[in-house]
Coordinates of C-alpha atoms in Angstrom, one line a residue:
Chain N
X255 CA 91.5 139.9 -114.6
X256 CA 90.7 136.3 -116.3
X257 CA 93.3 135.0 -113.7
X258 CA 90.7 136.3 -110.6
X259 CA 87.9 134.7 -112.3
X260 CA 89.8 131.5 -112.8
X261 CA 89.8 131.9 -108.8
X262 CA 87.0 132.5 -107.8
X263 CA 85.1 130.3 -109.8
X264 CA 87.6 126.9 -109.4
X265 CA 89.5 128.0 -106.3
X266 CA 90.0 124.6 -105.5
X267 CA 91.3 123.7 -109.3
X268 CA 94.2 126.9 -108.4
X269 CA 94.8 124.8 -105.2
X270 CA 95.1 121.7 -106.1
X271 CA 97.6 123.0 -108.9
X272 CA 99.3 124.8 -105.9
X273 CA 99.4 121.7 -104.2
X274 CA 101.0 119.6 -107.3
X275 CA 103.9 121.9 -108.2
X276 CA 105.1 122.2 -104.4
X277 CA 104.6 118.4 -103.7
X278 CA 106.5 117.9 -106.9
X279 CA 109.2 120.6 -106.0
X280 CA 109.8 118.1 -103.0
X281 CA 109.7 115.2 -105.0
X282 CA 112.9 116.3 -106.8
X283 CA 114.8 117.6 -103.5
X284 CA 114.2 114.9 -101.0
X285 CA 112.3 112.2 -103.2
X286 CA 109.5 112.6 -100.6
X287 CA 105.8 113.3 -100.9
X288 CA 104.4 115.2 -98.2
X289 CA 100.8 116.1 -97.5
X290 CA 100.4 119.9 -97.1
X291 CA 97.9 118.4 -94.3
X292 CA 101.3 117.6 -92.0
X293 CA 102.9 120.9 -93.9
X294 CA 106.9 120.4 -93.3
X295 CA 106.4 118.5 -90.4
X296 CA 106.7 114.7 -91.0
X297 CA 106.0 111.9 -88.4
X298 CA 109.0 113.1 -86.1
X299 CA 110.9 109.7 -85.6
X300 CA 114.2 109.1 -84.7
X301 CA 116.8 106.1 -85.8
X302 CA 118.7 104.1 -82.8
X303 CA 121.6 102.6 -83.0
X304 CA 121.7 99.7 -80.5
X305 CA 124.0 96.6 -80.2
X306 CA 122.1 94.9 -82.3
X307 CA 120.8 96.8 -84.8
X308 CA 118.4 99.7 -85.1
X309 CA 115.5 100.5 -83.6
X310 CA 113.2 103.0 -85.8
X311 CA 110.7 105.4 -83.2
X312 CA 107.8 107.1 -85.6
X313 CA 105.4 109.8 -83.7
X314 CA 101.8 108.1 -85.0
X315 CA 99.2 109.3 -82.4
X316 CA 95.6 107.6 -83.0
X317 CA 97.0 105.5 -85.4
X318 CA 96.6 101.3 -84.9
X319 CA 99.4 99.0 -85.8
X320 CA 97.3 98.1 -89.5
X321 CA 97.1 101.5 -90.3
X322 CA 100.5 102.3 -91.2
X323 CA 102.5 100.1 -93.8
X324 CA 106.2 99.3 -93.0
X325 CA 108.3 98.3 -95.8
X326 CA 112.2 97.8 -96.6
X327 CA 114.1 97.4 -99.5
X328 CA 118.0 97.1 -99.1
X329 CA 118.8 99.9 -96.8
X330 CA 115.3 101.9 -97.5
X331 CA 113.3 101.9 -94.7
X332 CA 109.3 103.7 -96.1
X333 CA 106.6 103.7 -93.6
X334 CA 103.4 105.4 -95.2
X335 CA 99.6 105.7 -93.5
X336 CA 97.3 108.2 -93.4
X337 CA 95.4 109.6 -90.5
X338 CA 92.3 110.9 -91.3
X339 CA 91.5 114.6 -90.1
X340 CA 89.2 114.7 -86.9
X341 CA 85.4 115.6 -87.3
X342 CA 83.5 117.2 -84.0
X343 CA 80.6 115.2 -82.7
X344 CA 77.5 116.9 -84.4
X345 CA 76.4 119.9 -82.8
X346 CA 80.0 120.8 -81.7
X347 CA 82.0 123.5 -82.7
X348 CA 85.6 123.4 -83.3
X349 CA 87.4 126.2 -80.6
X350 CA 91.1 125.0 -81.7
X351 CA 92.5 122.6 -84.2
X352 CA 96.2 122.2 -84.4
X353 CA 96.3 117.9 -84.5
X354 CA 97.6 117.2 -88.2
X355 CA 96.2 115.1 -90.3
X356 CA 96.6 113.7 -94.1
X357 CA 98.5 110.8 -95.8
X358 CA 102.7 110.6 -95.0
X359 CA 105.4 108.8 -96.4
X360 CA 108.4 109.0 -94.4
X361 CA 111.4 107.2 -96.0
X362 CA 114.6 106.2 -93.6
X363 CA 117.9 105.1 -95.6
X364 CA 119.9 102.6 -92.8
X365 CA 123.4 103.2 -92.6
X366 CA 123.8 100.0 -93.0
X367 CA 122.4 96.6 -94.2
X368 CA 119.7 94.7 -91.7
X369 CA 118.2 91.4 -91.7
X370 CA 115.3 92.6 -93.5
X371 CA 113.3 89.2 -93.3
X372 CA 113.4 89.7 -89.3
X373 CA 112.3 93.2 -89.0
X374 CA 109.7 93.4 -86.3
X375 CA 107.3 96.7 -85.5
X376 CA 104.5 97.6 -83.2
X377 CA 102.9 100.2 -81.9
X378 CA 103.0 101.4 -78.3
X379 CA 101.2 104.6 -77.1
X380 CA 101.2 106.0 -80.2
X381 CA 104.9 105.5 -81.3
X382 CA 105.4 102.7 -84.0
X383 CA 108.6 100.9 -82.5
X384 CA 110.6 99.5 -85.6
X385 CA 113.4 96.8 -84.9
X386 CA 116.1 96.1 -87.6
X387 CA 118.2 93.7 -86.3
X388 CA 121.4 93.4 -88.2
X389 CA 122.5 90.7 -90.2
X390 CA 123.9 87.5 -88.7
X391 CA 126.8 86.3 -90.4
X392 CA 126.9 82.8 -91.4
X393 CA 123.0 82.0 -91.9
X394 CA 122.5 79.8 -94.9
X395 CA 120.4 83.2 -97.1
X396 CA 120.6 82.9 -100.3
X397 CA 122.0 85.8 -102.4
X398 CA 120.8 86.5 -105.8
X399 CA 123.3 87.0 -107.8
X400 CA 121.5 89.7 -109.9
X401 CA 120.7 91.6 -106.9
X402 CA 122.8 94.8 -107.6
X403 CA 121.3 97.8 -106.8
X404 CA 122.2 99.8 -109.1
X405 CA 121.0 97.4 -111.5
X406 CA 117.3 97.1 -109.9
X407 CA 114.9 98.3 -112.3
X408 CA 112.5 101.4 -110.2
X409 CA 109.4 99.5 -109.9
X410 CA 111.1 96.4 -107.9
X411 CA 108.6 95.2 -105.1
X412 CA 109.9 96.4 -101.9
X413 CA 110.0 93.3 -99.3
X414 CA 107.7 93.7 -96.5
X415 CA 108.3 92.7 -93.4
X416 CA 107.1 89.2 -92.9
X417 CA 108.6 86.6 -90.7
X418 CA 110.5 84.4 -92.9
X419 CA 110.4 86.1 -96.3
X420 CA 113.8 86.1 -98.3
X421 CA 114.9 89.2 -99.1
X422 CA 116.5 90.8 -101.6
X423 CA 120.0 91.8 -100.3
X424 CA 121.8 94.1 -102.3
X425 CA 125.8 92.8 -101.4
X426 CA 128.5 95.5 -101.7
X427 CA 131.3 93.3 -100.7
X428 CA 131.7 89.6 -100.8
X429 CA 130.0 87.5 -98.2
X430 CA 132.4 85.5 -95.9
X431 CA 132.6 82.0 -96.2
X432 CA 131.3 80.1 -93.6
Chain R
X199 CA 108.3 122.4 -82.4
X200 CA 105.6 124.7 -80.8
X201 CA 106.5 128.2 -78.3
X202 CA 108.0 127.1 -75.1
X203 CA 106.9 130.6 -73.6
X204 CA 104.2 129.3 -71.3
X205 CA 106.7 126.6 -70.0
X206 CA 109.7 129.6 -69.1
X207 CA 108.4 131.4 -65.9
X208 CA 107.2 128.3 -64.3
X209 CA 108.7 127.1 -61.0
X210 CA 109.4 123.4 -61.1
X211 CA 107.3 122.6 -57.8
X212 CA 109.8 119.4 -57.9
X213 CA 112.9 121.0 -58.5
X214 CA 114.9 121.6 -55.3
X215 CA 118.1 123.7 -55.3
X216 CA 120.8 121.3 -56.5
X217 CA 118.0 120.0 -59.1
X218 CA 117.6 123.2 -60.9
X219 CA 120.1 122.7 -63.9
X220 CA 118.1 118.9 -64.6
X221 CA 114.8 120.9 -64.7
X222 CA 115.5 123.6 -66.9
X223 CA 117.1 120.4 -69.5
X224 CA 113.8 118.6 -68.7
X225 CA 111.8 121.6 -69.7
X226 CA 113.4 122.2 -72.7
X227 CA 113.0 118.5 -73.6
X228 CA 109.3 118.8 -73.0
X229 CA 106.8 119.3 -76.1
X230 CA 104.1 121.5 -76.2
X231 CA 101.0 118.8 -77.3
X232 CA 99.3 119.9 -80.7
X233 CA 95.4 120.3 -79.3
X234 CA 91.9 119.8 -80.9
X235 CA 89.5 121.3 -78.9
X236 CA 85.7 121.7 -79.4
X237 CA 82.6 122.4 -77.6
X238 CA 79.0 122.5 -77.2
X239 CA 76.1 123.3 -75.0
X240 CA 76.5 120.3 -72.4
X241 CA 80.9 120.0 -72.9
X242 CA 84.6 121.0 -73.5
X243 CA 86.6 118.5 -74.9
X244 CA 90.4 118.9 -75.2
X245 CA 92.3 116.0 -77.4
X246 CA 95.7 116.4 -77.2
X247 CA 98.7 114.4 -79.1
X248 CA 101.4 113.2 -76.6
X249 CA 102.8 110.1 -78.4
X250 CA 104.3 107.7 -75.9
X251 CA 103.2 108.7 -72.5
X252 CA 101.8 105.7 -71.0
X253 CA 98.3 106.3 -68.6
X254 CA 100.5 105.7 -65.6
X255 CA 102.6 108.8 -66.1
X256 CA 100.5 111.2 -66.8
X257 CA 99.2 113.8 -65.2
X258 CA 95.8 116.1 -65.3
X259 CA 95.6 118.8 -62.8
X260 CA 92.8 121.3 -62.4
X261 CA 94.4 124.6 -60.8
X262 CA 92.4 127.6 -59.9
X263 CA 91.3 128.7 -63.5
X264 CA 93.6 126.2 -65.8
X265 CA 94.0 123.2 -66.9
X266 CA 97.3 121.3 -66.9
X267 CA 98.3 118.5 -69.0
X268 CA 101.7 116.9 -68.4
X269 CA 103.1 113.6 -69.5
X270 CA 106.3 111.8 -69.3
X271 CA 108.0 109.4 -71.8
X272 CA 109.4 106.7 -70.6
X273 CA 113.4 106.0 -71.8
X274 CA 113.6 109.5 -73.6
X275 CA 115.8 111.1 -71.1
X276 CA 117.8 108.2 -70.3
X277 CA 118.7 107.8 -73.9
X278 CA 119.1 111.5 -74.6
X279 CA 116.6 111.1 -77.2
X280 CA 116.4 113.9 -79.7
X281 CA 112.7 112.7 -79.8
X282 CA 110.0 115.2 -76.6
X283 CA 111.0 113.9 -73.0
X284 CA 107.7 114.6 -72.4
X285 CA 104.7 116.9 -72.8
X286 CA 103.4 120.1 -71.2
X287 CA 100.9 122.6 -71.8
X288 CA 98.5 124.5 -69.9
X289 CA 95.0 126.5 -70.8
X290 CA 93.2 129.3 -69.2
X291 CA 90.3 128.1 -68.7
X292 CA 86.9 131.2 -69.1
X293 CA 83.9 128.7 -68.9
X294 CA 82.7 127.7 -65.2
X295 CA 83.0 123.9 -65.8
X296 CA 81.5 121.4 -63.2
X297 CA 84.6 120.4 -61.6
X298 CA 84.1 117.7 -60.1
X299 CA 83.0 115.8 -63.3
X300 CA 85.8 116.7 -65.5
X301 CA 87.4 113.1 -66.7
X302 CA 90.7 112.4 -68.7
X303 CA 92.1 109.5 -70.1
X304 CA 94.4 108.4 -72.7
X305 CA 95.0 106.2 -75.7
X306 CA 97.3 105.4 -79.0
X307 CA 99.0 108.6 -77.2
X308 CA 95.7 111.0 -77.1
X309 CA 95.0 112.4 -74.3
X310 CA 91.5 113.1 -73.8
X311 CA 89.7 115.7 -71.5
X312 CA 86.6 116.6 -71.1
X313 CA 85.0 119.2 -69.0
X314 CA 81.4 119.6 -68.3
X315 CA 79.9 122.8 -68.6
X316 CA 78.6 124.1 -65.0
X317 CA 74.6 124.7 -65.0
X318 CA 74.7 128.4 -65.4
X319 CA 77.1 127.8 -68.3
X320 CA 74.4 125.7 -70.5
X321 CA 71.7 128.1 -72.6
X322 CA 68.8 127.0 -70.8
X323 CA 65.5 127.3 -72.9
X324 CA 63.5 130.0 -71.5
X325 CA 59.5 129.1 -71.8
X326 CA 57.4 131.6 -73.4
X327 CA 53.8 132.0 -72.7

C-alpha cells in the first residue's frame, strides 16, 4: 500500500531509481552507459578495416561535427554526444515519434594499436566518419617508459584527437630499432 | 532494426528478371527510417532519420494515396557493409494534402517532408452573427 503511494506521489523518484539500477546493471556487463532515451539501441556504427588502418562509421543524424566528442586512449576508441529530443513547432501535435534521442557513449576497443595523434573524423550526412590510421614504424614518438597499461591509474586523461599531440602508447612488445 | 513487412510484397519496378536475386539482397539491406511526424491546422511534416544518404540519391515520390521515401547509401553495398544499404518506408496518407506544394529536402541525414493540408482540410472559422 505505502509502496503505491510512494508512486503516485514521486513517480518520477521510482523512475529515476529504475533508471539508475538498470544503467548500473549495464555498467558492470558492458562498462557502458546507455540512455534509456536510445533504449538498447546505440549509435549503430561499424569498424573498417582498410589498408591503412580503420575507419570508424557512427549513425549521428542531426548531429554537427562539435556535438559529438571523439576520444582515444590506447586501443579505446569513446565517442559520446547527446542529441537532444525534438520539440513540435507550437501549435503542433505530435502524430508519431519514433527518432531517439538522449546522451550516448559508445566505446570501440581497436584490435589493434593506431596512430592516435593522427586520427581524423568528420561528419558526412549524418555519419561521423572516424579514420585511425595505423602506426608508421620508424617515426621518431617518444615512448614513455611508464606507459603500461595495466599500470595506468583509472582517471588517466584520454588523448583527444588533435593534430600533433603525443600520445600515450601503451607498447606490448618492443619497438624496432630504426 | 524496424519490420520489413511493408518492404516484402513490393515489386522492384527496377528489377528485371535476371536482377531479381540483387533486389531481394538490396531490400533486405534497406532500413526502415525511424519517423517524427506532427501536424497542425495549415501542415504535415514527416522528419525521417536516413544517416548517409546524400540529396542526390534520394528519392520522394507521391503515389496515389502514399508517400514514399527512399534513399541510397553510397559505398554500403559495394563494401558489404553490415551498416543499412539504404532506406525505405512508405505511409498511407488520409488527409487531402495540396499536392502540388508538398516540398522535401534533406540534411545531417534528415529527411524532411512537408505536406500542406488541401483547403477543405484546414478548420475554417465559421462567422457567427
Amino acid at each position: 500500500m505505502s509502496e503505491e503511494k510512494k508512486k503516485t506521489a514521486s513517480g518520477r523518484g521510482a523512475l529515476a531509481e529504475l533508471k539508475e539500477a538498470v544503467t548500473g546493471l549495464f555498467d558492470q556487463v558492458v562498462g557502458l552507459t546507455p540512455d534509456l532515451g536510445f533504449r538498447r539501441e546505440f549509435p549503430k556504427h561499424e569498424l573498417r578495416v582498410e589498408d591503412d588502418g580503420y575507419l570508424a562509421l557512427v549513425e549521428i543524424p542531426g548531429l554537427r561535427r562539435d556535438e559529438v566528442e571523439v576520444s582515444i586512449s590506447g586501443r579505446a576508441l569513446s565517442i559520446s554526444g547527446e542529441r537532444p529530443r525534438f520539440n513540435p513547432p507550437a501549435d503542433s501535435q505530435m502524430i508519431r515519434s519514433e527518432r531517439p534521442s538522449g546522451e550516448f557513449t559508445l566505446a570501440i576497443r581497436l584490435p589493434a594499436e593506431v596512430d592516435a595523434g593522427a586520427v581524423a573524423a568528420r561528419v558526412r550526412d549524418g555519419v561521423l566518419e572516424i579514420k585511425l590510421p595505423k602506426p608508421t614504424a620508424g617515426r621518431g614518438q617518444s615512448i614513455d617508459v611508464e606507459a603500461d597499461e595495466a599500470s595506468q591509474p583509472a582517471d588517466e586523461p584520454s588523448s583527444h584527437e588533435r593534430p600533433g599531440d603525443r600520445s600515450r602508447m601503451p607498447w606490448e612488445d618492443e619497438p624496432t630499432q630504426s | 532494426m524496424g519490420s520489413k513487412d511493408d518492404l516484402r510484397d513490393r515489386k522492384d519496378p527496377r528489377a528485371s528478371v535476371g536482377d531479381e536475386r540483387n533486389a531481394r539482397v538490396r531490400r533486405r539491406n534497406y532500413a526502415r527510417p525511424a519517423v517524427d511526424i506532427y501536424s497542425n491546422d495549415v501542415e504535415m511534416v514527416v522528419l525521417a532519420d536516413m544517416p548517409g544518404v546524400p540529396k542526390s540519391d534520394l528519392d520522394v515520390t507521391l503515389e496515389k494515396d502514399e508517400l514514399v521515401i527512399e534513399g541510397r547509401v553510397a559505398d554500403r553495398e559495394a563494401s558489404e557493409s553490415a551498416l543499412p544499404w539504404g532506406y525505405h518506408r512508405r505511409f498511407r496518407l488520409k488527409t487531402n494534402f495540396d499536392r502540388d506544394r508538398i516540398r522535401a529536402g534533406i540534411r545531417g541525414g534528415v529527411l524532411r517532408v512537408v505536406l500542406p493540408k488541401a483547403a477543405g482540410e484546414r478548420p475554417q472559422k465559421v462567422p457567427v452573427d
